[in-house]
Amino acid sequence: MPTDPSIADRRAAILDRIARAATEAGRAASDVTLVAVSKLQPQEKIAAILDAGQRVFGENRVQEAAGRWAGENRREGLELRLIGPLQSNKAAEAVALFDVIETVDREKIAGALAEAMAKSGRTPRLYVQVNTGEEPQKAGVAPAAADAFIARCRDLGLSIEGLMCIPPEREPAGLHFALLRKIAERNGVGKLSMGMSGDFETAVRFGATSVRVGTALFGGR
Ligand SMILES: *Cc1c(COP(=O)(O)O)cnc(C)c1O
């Protein structure tokens, strides 16, 4: 199997930058998980980063993720995270495949997940996605509706482990990371999925417990 040393090097450099940002913020580097966003990346790059020791992966689409990680391609010891929008008709498939679903953002999805989890006995960890910039084209619950939505999820029997956001491109990300953290704190939610290739160090300073990094690890898609 060909290995690409540049991917291992890039991963090491990113882990180092995460560790430095965590230390600067008075946090332990081990508090922050690097999620490698493997969507649309060729298999040889995935193989290289697996060789380098990466075990946590993020995917945007249930179908693409199933093709890459399910069936005969299933590997032990990996953690798969869904970070793209979920349709309720894919809830059962998502529950079967993913260890973490980060994009719970409406009642219909919450209900479909609760049902799929009850049926299958699988209990992926769940995050609520918050549309911190209130952008119409983005998924996520509005910040003002987040408390009620989290409460509704809990009523349905879902345990919400974390919150996730994707800040608007042209605004300082820190404002959005701070807002997400505040919503988490007042709702007793412990984990924060925030920060991507361009801003993961900022996210770590604002309390991210996982960062979702694609292009900085693998190159362009
Ligand atoms: C694609 C994607 C990422 C990774 O983005 P990069 O800028 O390539 O690091 C992170 N989070 C989500 C939700 C994504 O869709």
Coordinates of C-alpha atoms and ligand atoms in Angstrom, one line a residue:
M1 CA 0.0 0.0 0.0
P2 CA 1.6 3.3 -1.0
T3 CA 2.0 5.8 1.8
D4 CA 2.1 9.5 1.3
P5 CA 4.6 10.9 3.8
S6 CA 3.3 14.4 3.2
I7 CA -0.1 13.5 4.7
A8 CA 1.5 12.0 7.8
D9 CA 3.6 15.1 8.1
R10 CA 0.6 17.4 7.7
R11 CA -1.3 15.5 10.3
A12 CA 1.7 15.7 12.7
A13 CA 1.9 19.5 12.2
I14 CA -1.8 20.0 12.7
L15 CA -1.8 17.9 15.9
D16 CA 1.1 20.0 17.1
R17 CA -0.7 23.3 16.4
I18 CA -3.8 21.9 18.2
A19 CA -1.6 21.0 21.2
R20 CA 0.0 24.5 21.3
A21 CA -3.3 26.2 21.1
A22 CA -4.7 24.0 23.8
T23 CA -1.7 24.7 26.1
E24 CA -1.9 28.4 25.5
A25 CA -5.6 28.2 26.6
G26 CA -4.7 26.3 29.7
R27 CA -6.2 23.1 28.3
A28 CA -4.8 19.6 27.8
A29 CA -4.0 18.7 24.2
S30 CA -5.8 15.4 24.9
D31 CA -9.1 17.3 25.4
V32 CA -9.2 18.1 21.6
T33 CA -10.0 15.4 19.0
L34 CA -8.8 15.8 15.4
V35 CA -11.6 14.8 13.1
A36 CA -10.2 14.1 9.6
V37 CA -12.9 15.2 7.1
S38 CA -12.5 12.5 4.4
K39 CA -15.4 13.5 2.1
L40 CA -14.5 13.5 -1.5
Q41 CA -10.9 12.5 -0.9
P42 CA -9.3 9.7 -2.9
Q43 CA -8.8 6.3 -1.2
E44 CA -4.9 6.5 -1.3
K45 CA -5.0 9.6 0.9
I46 CA -7.4 7.9 3.3
A47 CA -5.0 4.9 3.4
A48 CA -2.1 7.2 4.1
I49 CA -3.7 8.9 7.0
L50 CA -4.9 5.6 8.4
D51 CA -1.3 4.4 8.2
A52 CA -0.3 7.6 10.1
G53 CA -2.6 6.5 13.0
Q54 CA -5.7 8.7 12.3
R55 CA -8.8 6.9 13.7
V56 CA -11.6 9.6 13.8
F57 CA -13.2 10.6 10.5
G58 CA -15.9 13.0 9.5
E59 CA -18.2 12.5 6.4
N60 CA -20.9 14.8 5.0
R61 CA -23.1 12.3 3.2
V62 CA -24.5 9.0 4.5
Q63 CA -24.3 7.4 1.0
E64 CA -20.7 8.3 0.4
A65 CA -19.6 7.3 3.9
A66 CA -21.3 3.9 3.5
G67 CA -19.4 3.3 0.3
R68 CA -16.1 4.1 1.9
W69 CA -16.5 2.8 5.4
A70 CA -19.3 0.1 5.5
G71 CA -19.6 -3.5 4.4
E72 CA -16.3 -5.0 3.2
N73 CA -14.6 -1.7 3.9
R74 CA -15.6 -1.7 7.6
R75 CA -12.6 -1.4 9.9
E76 CA -12.4 -2.0 13.6
G77 CA -11.4 0.8 15.9
L78 CA -12.5 3.7 13.9
E79 CA -14.9 6.5 15.0
L80 CA -17.1 7.8 12.2
R81 CA -18.9 11.1 12.5
L82 CA -21.7 12.5 10.4
I83 CA -21.1 16.2 9.9
G84 CA -23.4 16.9 7.0
P85 CA -27.2 17.4 6.9
L86 CA -29.3 14.3 7.6
Q87 CA -32.6 13.5 6.0
S88 CA -35.1 11.6 8.1
N89 CA -35.4 8.8 5.5
K90 CA -31.6 8.1 6.1
A91 CA -31.8 8.1 9.9
A92 CA -31.7 4.3 10.2
E93 CA -28.7 4.0 7.9
A94 CA -27.0 6.8 9.8
V95 CA -27.6 5.2 13.1
A96 CA -26.2 1.9 11.8
L97 CA -23.0 3.5 10.4
F98 CA -22.0 6.4 12.5
D99 CA -20.6 6.6 16.0
V100 CA -21.4 10.3 16.3
I101 CA -24.1 12.3 14.5
E102 CA -23.3 16.0 14.7
T103 CA -26.2 17.5 12.7
V104 CA -29.4 17.0 14.7
D105 CA -31.3 20.2 14.0
R106 CA -35.0 19.6 13.7
E107 CA -37.8 17.8 15.4
K108 CA -38.4 15.4 12.5
I109 CA -34.7 14.3 12.6
A110 CA -34.7 13.9 16.3
G111 CA -37.8 11.8 16.2
A112 CA -36.5 9.6 13.4
L113 CA -33.2 9.1 15.3
A114 CA -35.0 8.2 18.5
E115 CA -37.0 5.6 16.6
A116 CA -34.0 4.2 14.7
M117 CA -32.0 4.0 17.9
A118 CA -34.8 2.2 19.8
K119 CA -35.2 -0.3 16.9
S120 CA -31.5 -1.1 16.4
G121 CA -30.2 -0.8 19.9
R122 CA -27.4 1.3 18.7
T123 CA -26.8 4.6 20.4
P124 CA -24.6 7.0 18.4
R125 CA -23.6 10.1 20.4
L126 CA -25.6 13.1 19.3
Y127 CA -24.7 16.8 18.7
V128 CA -27.1 19.6 17.9
Q129 CA -26.1 21.8 15.0
V130 CA -26.6 25.5 15.7
N131 CA -26.7 28.0 12.8
T132 CA -24.9 30.7 14.8
G133 CA -24.8 33.1 11.8
E134 CA -28.5 32.5 11.1
E135 CA -27.6 32.0 7.4
P136 CA -30.6 30.9 5.4
Q137 CA -28.6 28.5 3.3
K138 CA -27.1 26.7 6.3
A139 CA -28.6 23.9 8.4
G140 CA -28.8 24.2 12.1
V141 CA -31.2 25.4 14.7
A142 CA -31.3 29.2 15.3
P143 CA -29.4 30.3 18.4
A144 CA -32.7 31.7 20.0
A145 CA -34.4 28.3 19.4
A146 CA -31.5 26.2 20.7
D147 CA -32.5 25.9 24.3
A148 CA -36.0 24.7 23.5
F149 CA -34.8 22.3 20.8
I150 CA -32.2 20.7 23.2
A151 CA -35.0 20.3 25.8
R152 CA -37.2 18.7 23.1
C153 CA -34.5 16.2 22.2
R154 CA -34.1 15.3 25.8
D155 CA -37.9 14.8 26.1
L156 CA -37.6 12.3 23.2
G157 CA -35.1 10.4 25.3
L158 CA -32.1 11.6 23.3
S159 CA -28.9 12.5 25.2
I160 CA -27.2 15.5 23.6
E161 CA -23.4 15.2 24.0
G162 CA -22.4 18.3 22.1
L163 CA -23.1 21.3 19.9
M164 CA -21.7 21.9 16.4
C165 CA -21.5 25.1 14.3
I166 CA -20.1 26.3 11.0
P167 CA -19.5 30.0 11.2
P168 CA -20.2 32.4 8.3
E169 CA -17.2 32.7 6.0
R170 CA -16.8 36.4 6.2
E171 CA -17.2 37.0 9.9
P172 CA -14.6 36.5 12.7
A173 CA -15.2 32.9 13.7
G174 CA -14.4 33.6 17.4
L175 CA -17.7 35.4 17.9
H176 CA -19.5 32.3 16.7
F177 CA -17.4 29.9 18.8
A178 CA -18.1 32.0 21.9
L179 CA -21.8 31.9 21.2
L180 CA -21.8 28.2 20.7
R181 CA -19.9 27.7 24.0
K182 CA -22.4 29.9 25.8
I183 CA -25.4 27.9 24.5
A184 CA -23.6 24.7 25.6
E185 CA -22.8 26.0 29.0
R186 CA -26.3 27.1 29.8
N187 CA -27.8 23.8 28.6
G188 CA -25.3 21.6 30.4
V189 CA -23.8 20.2 27.2
G190 CA -20.2 19.3 27.4
K191 CA -18.7 18.9 23.9
L192 CA -18.1 21.5 21.2
S193 CA -17.4 20.6 17.6
M194 CA -16.1 23.8 16.0
G195 CA -13.2 24.9 13.9
M196 CA -12.1 23.8 10.4
S197 CA -8.9 24.1 8.3
G198 CA -8.8 27.9 8.5
D199 CA -9.7 28.5 12.1
F200 CA -9.2 25.4 14.2
E201 CA -6.6 27.0 16.5
T202 CA -9.1 29.8 17.3
A203 CA -11.7 27.2 18.0
V204 CA -9.4 25.4 20.4
R205 CA -8.8 28.7 22.3
F206 CA -12.6 29.1 22.5
G207 CA -13.1 25.6 23.9
A208 CA -13.5 23.2 21.0
T209 CA -13.3 19.6 22.1
S210 CA -13.2 18.4 18.4
V211 CA -12.0 20.2 15.3
R212 CA -13.1 19.1 11.8
V213 CA -10.2 19.4 9.3
G214 CA -10.3 18.5 5.7
T215 CA -8.2 20.4 3.2
A216 CA -5.4 21.3 5.6
L217 CA -4.8 17.6 6.1
F218 CA -5.5 16.1 2.6
G219 CA -5.2 19.0 0.2
G220 CA -8.0 20.3 -2.0
R221 CA -11.1 18.3 -2.8
Ligands
LIG1 C1 -16.1 20.0 4.6 C2 -16.4 20.3 6.0 C3 -15.3 20.5 6.9 C4 -13.8 20.5 6.5 O1 -13.6 21.7 5.9 P1 -12.1 22.1 5.5 O2 -12.1 23.6 5.3 O3 -11.7 21.4 4.3 O4 -11.2 21.8 6.7 C5 -15.6 20.7 8.3 N1 -16.9 20.7 8.7 C6 -17.9 20.5 7.9 C7 -19.3 20.5 8.4 C8 -17.7 20.3 6.5 O5 -18.7 20.1 5.7

